[in-house]
PDB file of C-alpha atoms in Angstrom:
ATOM      1  CA  MET A  27       8.720 -36.489 -57.320  1.00 84.00           C
ATOM      2  CA  LYS A  28      10.491 -34.459 -55.153  1.00 84.00           C
ATOM      3  CA  TRP A  29      13.657 -34.919 -57.600  1.00 85.00           C
ATOM      4  CA  ILE A  30      11.435 -33.987 -60.329  1.00 88.00           C
ATOM      5  CA  TYR A  31      10.512 -30.772 -58.595  1.00 88.00           C
ATOM      6  CA  LEU A  32      14.044 -30.060 -57.928  1.00 85.00           C
ATOM      7  CA  ILE A  33      15.310 -30.519 -61.300  1.00 85.00           C
ATOM      8  CA  ILE A  34      12.753 -28.276 -62.983  1.00 90.00           C
ATOM      9  CA  LEU A  35      13.409 -25.434 -60.339  1.00 89.00           C
ATOM     10  CA  SER A  36      16.973 -25.368 -60.815  1.00 86.00           C
ATOM     11  CA  LEU A  37      16.720 -24.622 -64.241  1.00 88.00           C
ATOM     12  CA  ILE A  38      13.944 -22.256 -63.679  1.00 90.00           C
ATOM     13  CA  TRP A  39      15.974 -20.219 -60.908  1.00 86.00           C
ATOM     14  CA  GLY A  40      19.358 -21.406 -62.642  1.00 85.00           C
ATOM     15  CA  SER A  41      18.173 -18.653 -65.454  1.00 90.00           C
ATOM     16  CA  SER A  42      16.626 -15.972 -63.521  1.00 88.00           C
ATOM     17  CA  PHE A  43      20.094 -14.654 -62.294  1.00 88.00           C
ATOM     18  CA  ILE A  44      20.390 -13.506 -66.086  1.00 91.00           C
ATOM     19  CA  LEU A  45      16.930 -12.387 -66.297  1.00 91.00           C
ATOM     20  CA  ILE A  46      17.234  -9.998 -63.338  1.00 91.00           C
ATOM     21  CA  LYS A  47      20.905  -8.726 -65.387  1.00 91.00           C
ATOM     22  CA  LYS A  48      19.114  -8.231 -68.219  1.00 92.00           C
ATOM     23  CA  SER A  49      16.030  -6.307 -66.655  1.00 92.00           C
ATOM     24  CA  LEU A  50      18.299  -4.063 -64.790  1.00 92.00           C
ATOM     25  CA  ILE A  51      19.212  -2.461 -68.239  1.00 90.00           C
ATOM     26  CA  GLY A  52      16.361  -0.536 -68.547  1.00 88.00           C
ATOM     27  CA  LEU A  53      14.974  -0.602 -64.844  1.00 90.00           C
ATOM     28  CA  SER A  54      16.224   0.424 -61.899  1.00 92.00           C
ATOM     29  CA  PRO A  55      16.319  -2.527 -58.744  1.00 94.00           C
ATOM     30  CA  LEU A  56      13.357  -0.956 -57.065  1.00 94.00           C
ATOM     31  CA  GLN A  57      11.369  -0.598 -60.069  1.00 92.00           C
ATOM     32  CA  LEU A  58      12.795  -4.195 -61.328  1.00 93.00           C
ATOM     33  CA  GLY A  59      11.402  -5.510 -57.417  1.00 93.00           C
ATOM     34  CA  ALA A  60       8.563  -4.370 -57.601  1.00 94.00           C
ATOM     35  CA  LEU A  61       7.244  -4.886 -60.746  1.00 92.00           C
ATOM     36  CA  ARG A  62       8.122  -8.520 -60.501  1.00 90.00           C
ATOM     37  CA  THR A  63       5.864  -9.046 -57.323  1.00 93.00           C
ATOM     38  CA  VAL A  64       3.072  -7.039 -59.266  1.00 93.00           C
ATOM     39  CA  PHE A  65       3.649  -9.250 -62.183  1.00 92.00           C
ATOM     40  CA  ALA A  66       3.901 -12.520 -60.184  1.00 90.00           C
ATOM     41  CA  ALA A  67       0.674 -11.803 -58.182  1.00 92.00           C
ATOM     42  CA  LEU A  68      -1.559 -10.737 -61.126  1.00 92.00           C
ATOM     43  CA  PHE A  69      -0.398 -14.560 -62.409  1.00 90.00           C
ATOM     44  CA  LEU A  70      -1.422 -15.929 -59.164  1.00 89.00           C
ATOM     45  CA  PHE A  71      -4.281 -14.249 -58.966  1.00 93.00           C
ATOM     46  CA  SER A  72      -5.612 -15.288 -62.080  1.00 91.00           C
ATOM     47  CA  ILE A  73      -5.125 -19.183 -61.893  1.00 88.00           C
ATOM     48  CA  GLY A  74      -5.794 -19.693 -57.844  1.00 86.00           C
ATOM     49  CA  PHE A  75      -7.317 -16.700 -55.884  1.00 89.00           C
ATOM     50  CA  LYS A  76     -10.245 -18.457 -54.696  1.00 90.00           C
ATOM     51  CA  SER A  77      -7.383 -21.011 -52.838  1.00 90.00           C
ATOM     52  CA  ILE A  78      -7.502 -18.272 -50.039  1.00 90.00           C
ATOM     53  CA  LYS A  79     -10.423 -19.218 -48.620  1.00 91.00           C
ATOM     54  CA  THR A  80      -9.005 -22.403 -47.309  1.00 91.00           C
ATOM     55  CA  ILE A  81      -6.344 -20.316 -44.793  1.00 91.00           C
ATOM     56  CA  GLN A  82      -7.103 -20.191 -41.492  1.00 89.00           C
ATOM     57  CA  GLY A  83      -7.052 -16.825 -39.278  1.00 85.00           C
ATOM     58  CA  ASN A  84      -4.331 -17.909 -37.068  1.00 89.00           C
ATOM     59  CA  GLU A  85      -2.114 -18.656 -40.153  1.00 91.00           C
ATOM     60  CA  TRP A  86      -2.012 -15.347 -41.959  1.00 94.00           C
ATOM     61  CA  LYS A  87       0.112 -13.907 -39.751  1.00 95.00           C
ATOM     62  CA  TRP A  88       2.655 -16.936 -40.811  1.00 95.00           C
ATOM     63  CA  VAL A  89       1.929 -16.289 -44.433  1.00 95.00           C
ATOM     64  CA  ALA A  90       2.797 -12.497 -44.258  1.00 96.00           C
ATOM     65  CA  ILE A  91       5.903 -13.389 -42.580  1.00 95.00           C
ATOM     66  CA  SER A  92       6.798 -15.773 -45.213  1.00 94.00           C
ATOM     67  CA  ALA A  93       5.870 -13.431 -48.101  1.00 95.00           C
ATOM     68  CA  PHE A  94       7.938 -10.805 -46.953  1.00 96.00           C
ATOM     69  CA  VAL A  95      11.083 -12.708 -45.854  1.00 94.00           C
ATOM     70  CA  GLY A  96      10.982 -15.159 -48.679  1.00 92.00           C
ATOM     71  CA  THR A  97       9.661 -12.894 -51.407  1.00 91.00           C
ATOM     72  CA  PHE A  98       9.278  -9.082 -51.153  1.00 94.00           C
ATOM     73  CA  ILE A  99      12.493  -8.646 -49.490  1.00 95.00           C
ATOM     74  CA  PRO A 100      14.985 -10.831 -51.733  1.00 93.00           C
ATOM     75  CA  ALA A 101      13.552  -9.617 -54.941  1.00 92.00           C
ATOM     76  CA  PHE A 102      15.001  -6.102 -53.964  1.00 95.00           C
ATOM     77  CA  LEU A 103      18.365  -7.234 -52.804  1.00 95.00           C
ATOM     78  CA  PHE A 104      19.235  -9.614 -55.260  1.00 93.00           C
ATOM     79  CA  ALA A 105      18.145  -6.551 -57.702  1.00 93.00           C
ATOM     80  CA  PHE A 106      20.526  -4.579 -55.920  1.00 95.00           C
ATOM     81  CA  ALA A 107      23.430  -7.179 -56.254  1.00 94.00           C
ATOM     82  CA  GLU A 108      23.593  -8.045 -59.633  1.00 92.00           C
ATOM     83  CA  THR A 109      24.014  -3.723 -60.099  1.00 92.00           C
ATOM     84  CA  GLU A 110      27.810  -4.486 -59.335  1.00 91.00           C
ATOM     85  CA  ILE A 111      28.217  -8.022 -59.026  1.00 89.00           C
ATOM     86  CA  ASP A 112      27.776 -11.135 -61.968  1.00 85.00           C
ATOM     87  CA  SER A 113      24.940 -13.082 -62.016  1.00 84.00           C
ATOM     88  CA  GLY A 114      26.966 -16.355 -62.337  1.00 81.00           C
ATOM     89  CA  ILE A 115      28.760 -15.239 -58.897  1.00 83.00           C
ATOM     90  CA  THR A 116      25.273 -14.311 -56.897  1.00 86.00           C
ATOM     91  CA  SER A 117      23.758 -17.530 -58.354  1.00 81.00           C
ATOM     92  CA  ILE A 118      26.770 -19.329 -56.418  1.00 79.00           C
ATOM     93  CA  LEU A 119      26.574 -17.292 -53.139  1.00 84.00           C
ATOM     94  CA  ASN A 120      22.658 -18.196 -53.521  1.00 83.00           C
ATOM     95  CA  SER A 121      23.868 -21.763 -52.831  1.00 76.00           C
ATOM     96  CA  LEU A 122      24.426 -20.871 -49.098  1.00 78.00           C
ATOM     97  CA  THR A 123      20.909 -20.875 -48.285  1.00 79.00           C
ATOM     98  CA  PRO A 124      20.805 -25.197 -47.677  1.00 77.00           C
ATOM     99  CA  LEU A 125      23.175 -24.011 -45.037  1.00 77.00           C
ATOM    100  CA  ILE A 126      22.050 -21.185 -43.927  1.00 82.00           C
ATOM    101  CA  THR A 127      18.289 -23.408 -43.533  1.00 79.00           C
ATOM    102  CA  PHE A 128      20.209 -25.556 -41.447  1.00 78.00           C
ATOM    103  CA  VAL A 129      21.691 -22.802 -39.156  1.00 81.00           C
ATOM    104  CA  LEU A 130      18.168 -20.995 -38.646  1.00 82.00           C
ATOM    105  CA  GLY A 131      16.468 -24.265 -38.236  1.00 78.00           C
ATOM    106  CA  VAL A 132      18.823 -25.291 -35.172  1.00 80.00           C
ATOM    107  CA  VAL A 133      18.545 -21.610 -33.673  1.00 81.00           C
ATOM    108  CA  LEU A 134      14.875 -20.881 -34.107  1.00 76.00           C
ATOM    109  CA  PHE A 135      13.450 -24.045 -34.419  1.00 67.00           C
ATOM    110  CA  SER A 136      15.340 -26.489 -32.221  1.00 70.00           C
ATOM    111  CA  ILE A 137      16.336 -28.929 -35.057  1.00 69.00           C
ATOM    112  CA  ARG A 138      19.155 -31.264 -34.002  1.00 73.00           C
ATOM    113  CA  PHE A 139      22.629 -31.587 -35.710  1.00 69.00           C
ATOM    114  CA  SER A 140      25.527 -33.400 -35.956  1.00 76.00           C
ATOM    115  CA  LYS A 141      29.420 -32.765 -36.223  1.00 76.00           C
ATOM    116  CA  ASN A 142      29.570 -33.532 -39.967  1.00 78.00           C
ATOM    117  CA  GLN A 143      26.976 -30.934 -40.374  1.00 75.00           C
ATOM    118  CA  LEU A 144      28.493 -28.529 -38.384  1.00 77.00           C
ATOM    119  CA  ILE A 145      32.079 -29.201 -40.163  1.00 82.00           C
ATOM    120  CA  GLY A 146      29.780 -28.719 -43.632  1.00 79.00           C
ATOM    121  CA  VAL A 147      28.407 -25.008 -42.351  1.00 76.00           C
ATOM    122  CA  ILE A 148      31.965 -23.956 -41.709  1.00 81.00           C
ATOM    123  CA  ILE A 149      33.377 -25.414 -45.238  1.00 83.00           C
ATOM    124  CA  GLY A 150      30.498 -23.926 -46.859  1.00 78.00           C
ATOM    125  CA  LEU A 151      31.229 -20.346 -45.103  1.00 76.00           C
ATOM    126  CA  ILE A 152      35.158 -20.607 -46.144  1.00 83.00           C
ATOM    127  CA  GLY A 153      34.322 -21.427 -49.514  1.00 81.00           C
ATOM    128  CA  SER A 154      31.621 -17.984 -49.738  1.00 76.00           C
ATOM    129  CA  ILE A 155      34.431 -15.935 -48.156  1.00 79.00           C
ATOM    130  CA  GLY A 156      37.032 -17.160 -50.943  1.00 81.00           C
ATOM    131  CA  LEU A 157      34.513 -16.668 -53.875  1.00 76.00           C
ATOM    132  CA  ILE A 158      33.850 -13.272 -52.599  1.00 76.00           C
ATOM    133  CA  TRP A 159      37.342 -12.225 -51.950  1.00 79.00           C
ATOM    134  CA  GLU A 160      38.500 -14.118 -55.849  1.00 78.00           C
ATOM    135  CA  GLY A 161      35.848 -11.926 -57.137  1.00 73.00           C
ATOM    136  CA  SER A 162      36.762  -8.592 -55.717  1.00 76.00           C
ATOM    137  CA  ILE A 163      40.689  -9.501 -57.375  1.00 80.00           C
ATOM    138  CA  ILE A 164      39.658 -10.359 -60.686  1.00 78.00           C
ATOM    139  CA  ASN A 165      36.829  -7.780 -60.911  1.00 76.00           C
ATOM    140  CA  PRO A 166      38.295  -4.820 -59.282  1.00 81.00           C
ATOM    141  CA  GLN A 167      35.869  -2.482 -61.353  1.00 82.00           C
ATOM    142  CA  GLN A 168      32.514  -4.195 -59.006  1.00 81.00           C
ATOM    143  CA  ASP A 169      31.722  -3.575 -55.533  1.00 86.00           C
ATOM    144  CA  TYR A 170      31.832  -6.589 -54.003  1.00 83.00           C
ATOM    145  CA  SER A 171      30.625  -5.268 -50.548  1.00 88.00           C
ATOM    146  CA  TYR A 172      27.124  -6.230 -52.571  1.00 91.00           C
ATOM    147  CA  ALA A 173      27.643 -10.035 -52.268  1.00 88.00           C
ATOM    148  CA  PHE A 174      26.865  -9.375 -48.714  1.00 91.00           C
ATOM    149  CA  LEU A 175      23.185  -8.437 -50.436  1.00 94.00           C
ATOM    150  CA  VAL A 176      22.730 -11.898 -51.472  1.00 92.00           C
ATOM    151  CA  ILE A 177      24.049 -13.454 -48.315  1.00 89.00           C
ATOM    152  CA  ILE A 178      21.269 -11.438 -46.124  1.00 93.00           C
ATOM    153  CA  ALA A 179      18.695 -12.797 -48.970  1.00 93.00           C
ATOM    154  CA  THR A 180      19.540 -16.549 -48.239  1.00 90.00           C
ATOM    155  CA  PHE A 181      18.361 -15.835 -44.265  1.00 91.00           C
ATOM    156  CA  GLY A 182      15.345 -15.029 -45.447  1.00 92.00           C
ATOM    157  CA  TYR A 183      14.741 -17.743 -47.666  1.00 88.00           C
ATOM    158  CA  GLY A 184      16.031 -20.021 -44.433  1.00 86.00           C
ATOM    159  CA  ILE A 185      13.575 -18.595 -42.252  1.00 89.00           C
ATOM    160  CA  ASN A 186      10.553 -18.937 -45.064  1.00 90.00           C
ATOM    161  CA  VAL A 187      11.141 -22.589 -45.423  1.00 84.00           C
ATOM    162  CA  ASN A 188      11.258 -23.355 -42.071  1.00 84.00           C
ATOM    163  CA  ILE A 189       8.501 -21.118 -41.354  1.00 89.00           C
ATOM    164  CA  ILE A 190       6.500 -23.043 -44.259  1.00 86.00           C
ATOM    165  CA  LYS A 191       7.295 -26.852 -42.864  1.00 82.00           C
ATOM    166  CA  ARG A 192       6.491 -25.900 -39.430  1.00 85.00           C
ATOM    167  CA  HIS A 193       3.346 -23.499 -39.405  1.00 88.00           C
ATOM    168  CA  LEU A 194       2.101 -24.199 -43.216  1.00 89.00           C
ATOM    169  CA  GLN A 195       2.494 -28.068 -43.822  1.00 85.00           C
ATOM    170  CA  HIS A 196      -1.099 -28.361 -44.262  1.00 87.00           C
ATOM    171  CA  VAL A 197      -2.099 -25.088 -46.440  1.00 89.00           C
ATOM    172  CA  THR A 198      -1.750 -26.008 -50.124  1.00 88.00           C
ATOM    173  CA  PRO A 199       0.748 -24.472 -51.983  1.00 86.00           C
ATOM    174  CA  MET A 200      -1.498 -22.190 -54.000  1.00 89.00           C
ATOM    175  CA  ALA A 201      -3.214 -20.924 -51.007  1.00 92.00           C
ATOM    176  CA  ILE A 202       0.562 -20.342 -49.467  1.00 91.00           C
ATOM    177  CA  ALA A 203       1.647 -18.282 -52.522  1.00 89.00           C
ATOM    178  CA  ASN A 204      -1.397 -16.288 -53.334  1.00 93.00           C
ATOM    179  CA  GLY A 205      -1.851 -15.287 -49.891  1.00 94.00           C
ATOM    180  CA  ASN A 206       1.836 -14.162 -49.851  1.00 94.00           C
ATOM    181  CA  PHE A 207       1.272 -11.904 -52.744  1.00 93.00           C
ATOM    182  CA  ILE A 208      -2.202 -10.610 -51.463  1.00 95.00           C
ATOM    183  CA  VAL A 209      -0.064  -9.316 -48.793  1.00 95.00           C
ATOM    184  CA  LEU A 210       2.728  -7.906 -50.943  1.00 95.00           C
ATOM    185  CA  VAL A 211       1.023  -6.510 -54.074  1.00 95.00           C
ATOM    186  CA  ILE A 212      -0.292  -2.831 -52.513  1.00 95.00           C
ATOM    187  CA  PRO A 213       3.212  -2.792 -50.762  1.00 96.00           C
ATOM    188  CA  ALA A 214       4.783  -3.642 -54.043  1.00 95.00           C
ATOM    189  CA  LEU A 215       2.629  -1.206 -56.043  1.00 95.00           C
ATOM    190  CA  ILE A 216       3.966   1.544 -53.640  1.00 95.00           C
ATOM    191  CA  VAL A 217       7.433   1.191 -54.074  1.00 94.00           C
ATOM    192  CA  LEU A 218       6.663   1.146 -57.815  1.00 92.00           C
ATOM    193  CA  TYR A 219       5.012   4.574 -57.687  1.00 90.00           C
ATOM    194  CA  ALA A 220       7.656   5.826 -55.417  1.00 91.00           C
ATOM    195  CA  SER A 221      10.656   4.592 -57.748  1.00 88.00           C
ATOM    196  CA  ASP A 222       8.976   6.960 -60.601  1.00 84.00           C
ATOM    197  CA  PHE A 223       8.284   4.090 -62.785  1.00 83.00           C
ATOM    198  CA  PHE A 224       5.050   5.354 -64.476  1.00 78.00           C
ATOM    199  CA  ALA A 225       7.433   8.738 -65.525  1.00 75.00           C
ATOM    200  CA  LEU A 226       9.456   6.130 -67.946  1.00 69.00           C
ATOM    201  CA  ARG A 227       9.056   6.401 -71.576  1.00 67.00           C
ATOM    202  CA  LEU A 228       7.531   3.246 -71.855  1.00 65.00           C
ATOM    203  CA  PHE A 229       5.800   3.066 -75.199  1.00 59.00           C
ATOM    204  CA  VAL A 230       9.402   5.264 -76.665  1.00 72.00           C
ATOM    205  CA  ASP A 231      12.567   3.500 -75.266  1.00 75.00           C
ATOM    206  CA  GLN A 232      13.012  -0.040 -76.609  1.00 82.00           C
ATOM    207  CA  SER A 233      15.725  -0.809 -73.642  1.00 82.00           C
ATOM    208  CA  VAL A 234      12.534  -0.673 -71.465  1.00 83.00           C
ATOM    209  CA  GLN A 235      10.568  -2.254 -73.165  1.00 86.00           C
ATOM    210  CA  ASN A 236      13.497  -5.339 -73.417  1.00 89.00           C
ATOM    211  CA  SER A 237      13.734  -5.217 -70.083  1.00 90.00           C
ATOM    212  CA  ILE A 238       9.900  -5.233 -68.761  1.00 89.00           C
ATOM    213  CA  ALA A 239       9.539  -8.505 -71.305  1.00 91.00           C
ATOM    214  CA  TYR A 240      12.708 -10.327 -69.209  1.00 92.00           C
ATOM    215  CA  MET A 241      11.131  -9.181 -66.177  1.00 90.00           C
ATOM    216  CA  ALA A 242       7.772 -10.670 -66.976  1.00 90.00           C
ATOM    217  CA  ILE A 243       9.128 -13.936 -67.763  1.00 91.00           C
ATOM    218  CA  LEU A 244      10.936 -13.849 -63.970  1.00 88.00           C
ATOM    219  CA  ALA A 245       7.907 -12.869 -62.398  1.00 88.00           C
ATOM    220  CA  VAL A 246       5.659 -15.410 -64.316  1.00 87.00           C
ATOM    221  CA  LEU A 247       8.210 -18.592 -64.008  1.00 87.00           C
ATOM    222  CA  GLY A 248      10.955 -17.237 -61.128  1.00 83.00           C
ATOM    223  CA  THR A 249       8.226 -16.248 -58.955  1.00 78.00           C
ATOM    224  CA  GLY A 250       4.843 -17.236 -59.715  1.00 81.00           C
ATOM    225  CA  ILE A 251       5.121 -21.096 -61.249  1.00 86.00           C
ATOM    226  CA  ALA A 252       8.356 -21.503 -59.257  1.00 84.00           C
ATOM    227  CA  LYS A 253       6.906 -20.378 -55.863  1.00 80.00           C
ATOM    228  CA  LEU A 254       4.282 -22.978 -56.455  1.00 82.00           C
ATOM    229  CA  MET A 255       6.244 -25.730 -56.970  1.00 87.00           C
ATOM    230  CA  PHE A 256       8.480 -24.831 -54.487  1.00 82.00           C
ATOM    231  CA  ASN A 257       5.897 -24.809 -51.470  1.00 79.00           C
ATOM    232  CA  LYS A 258       4.626 -28.034 -52.597  1.00 83.00           C
ATOM    233  CA  LEU A 259       8.464 -29.413 -52.801  1.00 86.00           C
ATOM    234  CA  ILE A 260       9.035 -28.379 -48.558  1.00 79.00           C
ATOM    235  CA  GLN A 261       5.761 -30.217 -48.144  1.00 80.00           C
ATOM    236  CA  ILE A 262       6.872 -33.252 -49.815  1.00 84.00           C
ATOM    237  CA  SER A 263      10.294 -33.532 -48.571  1.00 81.00           C
ATOM    238  CA  THR A 264      12.421 -31.370 -46.006  1.00 77.00           C
ATOM    239  CA  PRO A 265      13.364 -27.761 -45.531  1.00 68.00           C
ATOM    240  CA  VAL A 266      17.304 -28.999 -46.082  1.00 67.00           C
ATOM    241  CA  PHE A 267      16.356 -30.800 -49.390  1.00 76.00           C
ATOM    242  CA  ALA A 268      13.806 -28.202 -50.660  1.00 75.00           C
ATOM    243  CA  SER A 269      16.825 -25.531 -50.441  1.00 68.00           C
ATOM    244  CA  SER A 270      19.306 -27.768 -51.887  1.00 71.00           C
ATOM    245  CA  VAL A 271      17.703 -26.515 -55.106  1.00 76.00           C
ATOM    246  CA  THR A 272      20.820 -24.452 -54.851  1.00 70.00           C
ATOM    247  CA  TYR A 273      23.070 -27.440 -55.875  1.00 69.00           C
ATOM    248  CA  ILE A 274      22.290 -27.062 -59.624  1.00 75.00           C
ATOM    249  CA  MET A 275      21.181 -23.746 -59.886  1.00 80.00           C
ATOM    250  CA  PRO A 276      24.687 -22.340 -60.175  1.00 79.00           C
ATOM    251  CA  ILE A 277      25.501 -24.485 -62.987  1.00 79.00           C
ATOM    252  CA  VAL A 278      22.787 -23.392 -64.987  1.00 83.00           C
ATOM    253  CA  ALA A 279      23.541 -19.878 -63.845  1.00 83.00           C
ATOM    254  CA  LEU A 280      27.478 -19.953 -64.653  1.00 81.00           C
ATOM    255  CA  ILE A 281      26.282 -21.303 -68.109  1.00 83.00           C
ATOM    256  CA  TRP A 282      24.323 -18.101 -69.290  1.00 85.00           C
ATOM    257  CA  GLY A 283      26.564 -15.953 -67.499  1.00 83.00           C
ATOM    258  CA  LEU A 284      29.938 -16.735 -69.338  1.00 83.00           C
ATOM    259  CA  TRP A 285      27.778 -16.927 -72.407  1.00 86.00           C
ATOM    260  CA  ASP A 286      27.011 -13.274 -71.646  1.00 83.00           C
ATOM    261  CA  GLY A 287      30.829 -12.840 -71.393  1.00 82.00           C
ATOM    262  CA  GLU A 288      30.996 -12.975 -67.177  1.00 78.00           C
ATOM    263  CA  LYS A 289      34.616 -13.503 -65.939  1.00 77.00           C
ATOM    264  CA  PHE A 290      34.983 -16.778 -64.110  1.00 75.00           C
ATOM    265  CA  SER A 291      38.062 -17.829 -62.790  1.00 77.00           C
ATOM    266  CA  LEU A 292      39.766 -21.435 -61.597  1.00 80.00           C
ATOM    267  CA  TYR A 293      40.231 -20.347 -58.056  1.00 80.00           C
ATOM    268  CA  GLN A 294      36.552 -19.111 -58.211  1.00 76.00           C
ATOM    269  CA  LEU A 295      35.770 -22.544 -59.154  1.00 80.00           C
ATOM    270  CA  LEU A 296      37.356 -24.422 -56.471  1.00 85.00           C
ATOM    271  CA  ALA A 297      35.651 -22.207 -54.236  1.00 81.00           C
ATOM    272  CA  SER A 298      32.151 -23.236 -55.566  1.00 78.00           C
ATOM    273  CA  CYS A 299      33.229 -26.536 -55.241  1.00 83.00           C
ATOM    274  CA  VAL A 300      34.263 -25.476 -51.307  1.00 83.00           C
ATOM    275  CA  ILE A 301      30.466 -24.167 -50.775  1.00 77.00           C
ATOM    276  CA  ILE A 302      28.831 -27.096 -52.630  1.00 77.00           C
ATOM    277  CA  PHE A 303      30.622 -29.753 -50.625  1.00 81.00           C
ATOM    278  CA  GLY A 304      29.623 -27.644 -47.719  1.00 78.00           C
ATOM    279  CA  VAL A 305      25.968 -27.979 -48.580  1.00 72.00           C
ATOM    280  CA  TYR A 306      26.568 -31.684 -49.241  1.00 75.00           C
ATOM    281  CA  LEU A 307      27.682 -32.453 -45.717  1.00 77.00           C
ATOM    282  CA  THR A 308      25.419 -30.373 -43.963  1.00 71.00           C
ATOM    283  CA  ASN A 309      22.180 -32.195 -46.172  1.00 66.00           C
ATOM    284  CA  ARG A 310      23.762 -35.772 -46.232  1.00 66.00           C
ATOM    285  CA  ASN A 311      23.158 -36.853 -42.710  1.00 53.00           C
ATOM    286  CA  LYS A 312      19.311 -38.199 -42.003  1.00 49.00           C
TER     287      LYS A 312
END
């Protein structure tokens, strides 16, 4: 089952980067991040709101931390990142998540590590530097400092999977997801109001309507359903295996990016392979 979850999640999340890109045509990054959270919350509340009764009082603090670092903040970071860098590159940088998960597990949760895993982290980081460097050369009109927003988001994901594995292992995936969005829905509505979303010409501007449609698909599939599946995957596997969804995601995202006319050089392909090899070394040691 864990491999089935992994493949489905890779297809869903691999497609999320092009959906973010299309959503940004008519929406600002703040509007996209907030709307994505609100739509996902409405979807999850409609199918599993009662599940929050199973969350114990002392578990709510971990649910709240998980909500912000694993969902809310990354949603905005990815939206801002894709205003400058291609969706395919964003997905490859996101594949650093297993490395960051491992490093945070060692630093914050005292997980033991081997020499091969340490080498894998170093290799993965070298590959990411090469990818950013080459991307700035072939796309001089893009500001590749925005790539570091993606890296910050991977730290949030890394903290999130370790929290779920250590502190929320016995809470159902449905309860975790609904608990997350109970915490997030009010902050998201505040951001949405502050972003002047309600001043947009929703019923006149076709680009806004199209962007909201893309965002709705992103919210329901990429945030709502995928979050349920990912929480379950963490519980039936390990944090590093669960975050290895990023092995397949870049392939899906790159196919979408090339279809949409994005540039991708041979050197970037080599740097991507270096990143994936680093992730493999980190993940292969039991």
